[in-house]
Amino acid sequence: MSSLIELKNITKIYRVGDENTAALKGIDLTIEKGEFTAIMGPSGSGKSTLMHILGLLDKPSSGQYLLEGVDVSRLSAGRQAAIRNQKIGFVFQQFNLLARTTVLDNVLLPTIYGKAEKSISRARQIIEEVGLSDRIRHKSNQLSGGQIQRVAIARALIMEPSLILADEPTGNLDTRKSEEIMQLFRDINARGVTIILITHEESVAKNADRIIRLIDGEIVSQEENAA
Ligand code: ADP
Ligand code: MG
């Protein structure tokens, strides 16, 4: 059986004016179905670039990306969008919630037939799982930071993805809130969803099965976490 993800010699070069920045310099990485992986590294080391490529939000400059054995880096933008919608859930700062929009409607956003009974009952169930049933009619500007991250996680789950990508999901939270969010990720992972998460904090990374460290566009270490 093939791995969920195989990256082979992935590079990403950004060109701004006459300047070239090699953000990724030949990444080889395999991630199995059901794994929980943390990516760490200093600012500018290429973490977000790697996540964008994994999420099919950006194309590598060279190299191969196999997702469930299929080379997805060469598919059309339309096919990539379809795969993204079906298989990948995002908890990214830049996909913030719609303000002045309810928790329920934010969670329904990725669904194509958002108002169908089936979608609504599924959304209610997920909102309950993330502990926000009592806030379902609240608008996102009426929620705390931790609650906002819970809504973002619920929205990432609505399409029942096999992979969740999270970029600094605990970045703006205090220790207790951050531990609650990590418990939620562990519960989701325990149901078989693969998780890849970027963090600056060792205490957050400890929740993962494996920690991958990036420096200057290269993987410098991969450690299994002791259970
Ligand atoms: P990290 O998430 O680890 O902080 P990034 O992946 O955001 O790092 O950035 C890696 C490098 O690529 C940095 O040097 C950054 O300045 C550069 N970079 C990121 N995105 C772009 C872009 N859209 N255009 C040009 N350069 C970029
Ligand atoms: Mg980043």
Tab-separated table of C-alpha atoms and ligand atoms in Angstrom:
chain	number	residue	atom	x	y	z
A	1	MET	CA	0.000	0.000	0.000
A	2	SER	CA	1.280	3.451	-0.811
A	3	SER	CA	1.948	6.168	1.743
A	4	LEU	CA	-0.489	9.052	2.043
A	5	ILE	CA	2.181	11.555	1.002
A	6	GLU	CA	5.515	11.205	-0.781
A	7	LEU	CA	7.545	14.273	-1.629
A	8	LYS	CA	10.522	13.644	-3.880
A	9	ASN	CA	13.182	16.313	-4.245
A	10	ILE	CA	10.719	19.190	-3.995
A	11	THR	CA	12.139	22.670	-4.591
A	12	LYS	CA	10.458	26.050	-4.511
A	13	ILE	CA	12.118	29.160	-5.840
A	14	TYR	CA	10.375	32.497	-5.464
A	15	ARG	CA	11.349	35.256	-7.861
A	16	VAL	CA	10.762	38.847	-6.771
A	17	GLY	CA	12.245	41.364	-9.227
A	18	ASP	CA	15.775	40.124	-9.929
A	19	GLU	CA	15.991	38.297	-6.615
A	20	ASN	CA	15.560	34.526	-6.389
A	21	THR	CA	14.793	32.959	-3.023
A	22	ALA	CA	15.168	29.192	-2.721
A	23	ALA	CA	12.489	28.578	-0.082
A	24	LEU	CA	12.695	24.768	-0.396
A	25	LYS	CA	15.905	23.050	-1.505
A	26	GLY	CA	15.118	19.437	-2.292
A	27	ILE	CA	12.621	18.101	0.241
A	28	ASP	CA	12.194	14.321	0.503
A	29	LEU	CA	9.431	13.366	2.879
A	30	THR	CA	7.091	10.435	3.406
A	31	ILE	CA	3.989	10.601	5.571
A	32	GLU	CA	1.865	7.554	6.322
A	33	LYS	CA	-1.905	7.496	6.653
A	34	GLY	CA	-2.951	8.303	10.209
A	35	GLU	CA	0.342	9.921	11.212
A	36	PHE	CA	0.497	13.085	13.305
A	37	THR	CA	3.514	15.155	12.259
A	38	ALA	CA	4.821	18.462	13.585
A	39	ILE	CA	6.993	20.758	11.484
A	40	MET	CA	9.309	23.127	13.323
A	41	GLY	CA	11.958	25.597	12.253
A	42	PRO	CA	12.974	29.241	12.472
A	43	SER	CA	11.035	31.985	10.754
A	44	GLY	CA	11.767	31.965	7.023
A	45	SER	CA	12.870	28.298	6.968
A	46	GLY	CA	10.146	27.317	4.469
A	47	LYS	CA	7.466	25.824	6.730
A	48	SER	CA	4.524	27.718	5.234
A	49	THR	CA	5.819	27.190	1.700
A	50	LEU	CA	5.920	23.445	2.365
A	51	MET	CA	2.349	23.524	3.739
A	52	HIS	CA	1.100	25.439	0.698
A	53	ILE	CA	2.584	22.804	-1.600
A	54	LEU	CA	1.161	19.963	0.529
A	55	GLY	CA	-2.245	21.692	0.416
A	56	LEU	CA	-2.124	22.131	-3.379
A	57	LEU	CA	-2.327	25.878	-2.887
A	58	ASP	CA	0.980	26.387	-4.683
A	59	LYS	CA	3.082	24.389	-7.133
A	60	PRO	CA	6.672	23.316	-6.519
A	61	SER	CA	9.366	24.609	-8.892
A	62	SER	CA	10.533	21.019	-9.358
A	63	GLY	CA	10.102	17.598	-7.824
A	64	GLN	CA	7.237	15.169	-7.371
A	65	TYR	CA	4.294	15.168	-4.967
A	66	LEU	CA	2.463	11.869	-4.714
A	67	LEU	CA	-0.811	11.963	-2.785
A	68	GLU	CA	-2.222	8.453	-2.298
A	69	GLY	CA	0.162	7.326	-5.032
A	70	VAL	CA	-1.047	9.913	-7.591
A	71	ASP	CA	1.316	12.625	-8.850
A	72	VAL	CA	-0.809	15.655	-8.025
A	73	SER	CA	1.771	18.350	-8.758
A	74	ARG	CA	1.091	18.103	-12.495
A	75	LEU	CA	-2.706	18.099	-12.416
A	76	SER	CA	-4.765	21.005	-13.733
A	77	ALA	CA	-5.810	23.725	-11.306
A	78	GLY	CA	-9.401	22.462	-11.477
A	79	ARG	CA	-8.458	18.874	-10.574
A	80	GLN	CA	-6.231	20.178	-7.782
A	81	ALA	CA	-9.100	22.258	-6.387
A	82	ALA	CA	-11.388	19.218	-6.413
A	83	ILE	CA	-8.814	17.118	-4.534
A	84	ARG	CA	-8.209	19.956	-2.083
A	85	ASN	CA	-11.908	20.265	-1.360
A	86	GLN	CA	-12.459	16.517	-0.905
A	87	LYS	CA	-9.325	15.412	0.889
A	88	ILE	CA	-7.698	18.326	2.711
A	89	GLY	CA	-8.845	20.481	5.622
A	90	PHE	CA	-6.990	23.717	6.397
A	91	VAL	CA	-6.486	25.524	9.690
A	92	PHE	CA	-4.492	28.494	8.369
A	93	GLN	CA	-4.240	32.073	9.652
A	94	GLN	CA	-4.964	33.442	6.188
A	95	PHE	CA	-8.235	31.503	5.955
A	96	ASN	CA	-9.720	33.338	8.856
A	97	LEU	CA	-13.392	33.081	9.610
A	98	LEU	CA	-15.887	35.369	7.961
A	99	ALA	CA	-16.657	38.095	10.497
A	100	ARG	CA	-20.302	38.883	11.216
A	101	THR	CA	-21.110	35.335	10.084
A	102	THR	CA	-22.384	32.669	12.460
A	103	VAL	CA	-20.408	29.663	13.666
A	104	LEU	CA	-22.812	27.400	11.737
A	105	ASP	CA	-22.407	29.298	8.455
A	106	ASN	CA	-18.611	29.437	8.822
A	107	VAL	CA	-18.498	25.667	9.283
A	108	LEU	CA	-20.803	25.158	6.266
A	109	LEU	CA	-18.602	27.318	4.010
A	110	PRO	CA	-16.641	24.492	2.279
A	111	THR	CA	-19.789	22.484	1.492
A	112	ILE	CA	-21.169	22.876	-1.993
A	113	TYR	CA	-24.795	22.381	-0.981
A	114	GLY	CA	-24.390	24.273	2.253
A	115	LYS	CA	-28.038	24.530	3.105
A	116	ALA	CA	-28.899	20.856	2.583
A	117	GLU	CA	-30.342	19.164	5.689
A	118	LYS	CA	-27.562	16.588	5.621
A	119	SER	CA	-24.832	19.258	5.664
A	120	ILE	CA	-26.529	21.152	8.464
A	121	SER	CA	-26.924	18.096	10.680
A	122	ARG	CA	-23.302	17.110	10.012
A	123	ALA	CA	-22.168	20.670	10.846
A	124	ARG	CA	-24.137	20.585	14.114
A	125	GLN	CA	-22.496	17.290	15.046
A	126	ILE	CA	-18.985	18.634	14.364
A	127	ILE	CA	-19.710	21.873	16.227
A	128	GLU	CA	-20.726	19.721	19.182
A	129	GLU	CA	-17.518	17.684	18.880
A	130	VAL	CA	-15.397	20.821	19.100
A	131	GLY	CA	-17.438	21.953	22.120
A	132	LEU	CA	-19.240	24.951	20.622
A	133	SER	CA	-22.903	23.898	20.542
A	134	ASP	CA	-23.805	26.758	22.876
A	135	ARG	CA	-22.196	29.241	20.468
A	136	ILE	CA	-23.645	27.992	17.190
A	137	ARG	CA	-25.597	31.218	16.502
A	138	HIS	CA	-22.786	33.496	17.646
A	139	LYS	CA	-20.913	35.467	15.033
A	140	SER	CA	-17.160	35.015	14.803
A	141	ASN	CA	-16.486	38.522	16.129
A	142	GLN	CA	-18.348	37.455	19.302
A	143	LEU	CA	-15.949	34.581	20.055
A	144	SER	CA	-12.684	34.205	21.987
A	145	GLY	CA	-9.384	33.244	20.281
A	146	GLY	CA	-9.678	29.623	21.396
A	147	GLN	CA	-13.287	29.420	20.195
A	148	ILE	CA	-12.288	30.865	16.817
A	149	GLN	CA	-9.686	28.121	16.404
A	150	ARG	CA	-12.356	25.545	17.272
A	151	VAL	CA	-14.593	26.918	14.521
A	152	ALA	CA	-11.647	26.808	12.086
A	153	ILE	CA	-11.067	23.153	13.032
A	154	ALA	CA	-14.773	22.331	12.640
A	155	ARG	CA	-14.739	23.948	9.203
A	156	ALA	CA	-11.642	21.920	8.287
A	157	LEU	CA	-13.516	18.733	9.279
A	158	ILE	CA	-16.832	19.340	7.521
A	159	MET	CA	-15.806	17.615	4.265
A	160	GLU	CA	-14.395	14.640	6.214
A	161	PRO	CA	-10.838	15.126	4.900
A	162	SER	CA	-8.160	12.445	5.151
A	163	LEU	CA	-5.536	15.148	5.817
A	164	ILE	CA	-5.572	18.251	8.011
A	165	LEU	CA	-2.917	20.942	7.581
A	166	ALA	CA	-2.565	23.455	10.406
A	167	ASP	CA	-0.166	26.431	10.384
A	168	GLU	CA	0.494	27.686	13.950
A	169	PRO	CA	-3.009	26.800	15.213
A	170	THR	CA	-2.071	27.664	18.808
A	171	GLY	CA	-0.037	30.754	17.938
A	172	ASN	CA	-2.241	33.297	19.714
A	173	LEU	CA	-3.495	31.139	22.594
A	174	ASP	CA	-2.491	30.862	26.249
A	175	THR	CA	-1.097	27.568	27.570
A	176	ARG	CA	-4.391	26.128	28.778
A	177	LYS	CA	-6.314	26.997	25.588
A	178	SER	CA	-3.450	25.712	23.515
A	179	GLU	CA	-3.536	22.360	25.373
A	180	GLU	CA	-7.285	22.101	24.758
A	181	ILE	CA	-6.816	22.666	21.035
A	182	MET	CA	-4.033	20.061	20.936
A	183	GLN	CA	-6.311	17.576	22.717
A	184	LEU	CA	-8.847	18.210	19.963
A	185	PHE	CA	-6.230	17.497	17.283
A	186	ARG	CA	-5.259	14.293	19.120
A	187	ASP	CA	-8.912	13.169	19.202
A	188	ILE	CA	-9.269	13.865	15.478
A	189	ASN	CA	-6.029	11.985	14.785
A	190	ALA	CA	-7.221	9.049	16.905
A	191	ARG	CA	-10.119	8.661	14.435
A	192	GLY	CA	-7.592	8.127	11.633
A	193	VAL	CA	-7.218	11.613	10.163
A	194	THR	CA	-3.620	12.433	9.199
A	195	ILE	CA	-2.421	15.712	10.706
A	196	ILE	CA	0.502	17.933	9.747
A	197	LEU	CA	0.987	20.914	12.005
A	198	ILE	CA	3.461	23.788	12.084
A	199	THR	CA	4.439	25.106	15.486
A	200	HIS	CA	7.128	27.172	17.201
A	201	GLU	CA	6.508	25.522	20.568
A	202	GLU	CA	8.176	22.291	21.697
A	203	SER	CA	5.275	21.663	24.101
A	204	VAL	CA	2.853	21.688	21.154
A	205	ALA	CA	5.126	19.559	18.946
A	206	LYS	CA	5.289	16.904	21.698
A	207	ASN	CA	1.696	15.953	20.786
A	208	ALA	CA	2.877	14.636	17.402
A	209	ASP	CA	4.253	11.179	16.525
A	210	ARG	CA	7.140	12.769	14.683
A	211	ILE	CA	8.907	16.142	14.636
A	212	ILE	CA	10.436	17.357	11.374
A	213	ARG	CA	12.854	20.268	11.605
A	214	LEU	CA	13.487	22.627	8.715
A	215	ILE	CA	16.368	25.060	8.432
A	216	ASP	CA	16.908	27.243	5.398
A	217	GLY	CA	14.653	25.179	3.108
A	218	GLU	CA	16.066	21.789	4.090
A	219	ILE	CA	14.969	19.026	6.454
A	220	VAL	CA	17.724	18.768	9.055
A	221	SER	CA	16.169	16.158	11.336
A	222	GLN	CA	13.198	13.850	11.832
A	223	GLU	CA	12.610	12.494	15.337
A	224	GLU	CA	10.019	9.999	16.465
A	225	ASN	CA	8.363	11.201	19.659
A	226	ALA	CA	8.339	8.738	22.515
A	227	ALA	CA	4.721	7.756	23.264
B	1	ADP	P1	8.272	30.107	7.365
B	1	ADP	O1	6.833	29.740	7.235
B	1	ADP	O2	9.139	28.988	7.836
B	1	ADP	O3	8.481	31.331	8.188
B	1	ADP	P2	8.070	30.733	4.520
B	1	ADP	O4	7.788	29.442	3.853
B	1	ADP	O5	6.934	31.661	4.736
B	1	ADP	O6	8.844	30.444	5.904
B	1	ADP	O7	9.197	31.508	3.693
B	1	ADP	C1	10.395	30.867	3.258
B	1	ADP	C2	11.208	31.867	2.443
B	1	ADP	O8	10.533	32.181	1.213
B	1	ADP	C3	11.436	33.194	3.135
B	1	ADP	O9	12.728	33.643	2.808
B	1	ADP	C4	10.372	34.097	2.549
B	1	ADP	O10	10.795	35.437	2.560
B	1	ADP	C5	10.236	33.575	1.138
B	1	ADP	N1	8.868	33.708	0.606
B	1	ADP	C6	7.748	33.146	1.122
B	1	ADP	N2	6.667	33.409	0.360
B	1	ADP	C7	7.108	34.191	-0.670
B	1	ADP	C8	6.472	34.792	-1.790
B	1	ADP	N3	5.158	34.634	-2.025
B	1	ADP	N4	7.253	35.505	-2.645
B	1	ADP	C9	8.566	35.637	-2.429
B	1	ADP	N5	9.224	35.081	-1.402
B	1	ADP	C10	8.519	34.368	-0.516
B	2	MG	MG	5.125	30.563	8.179
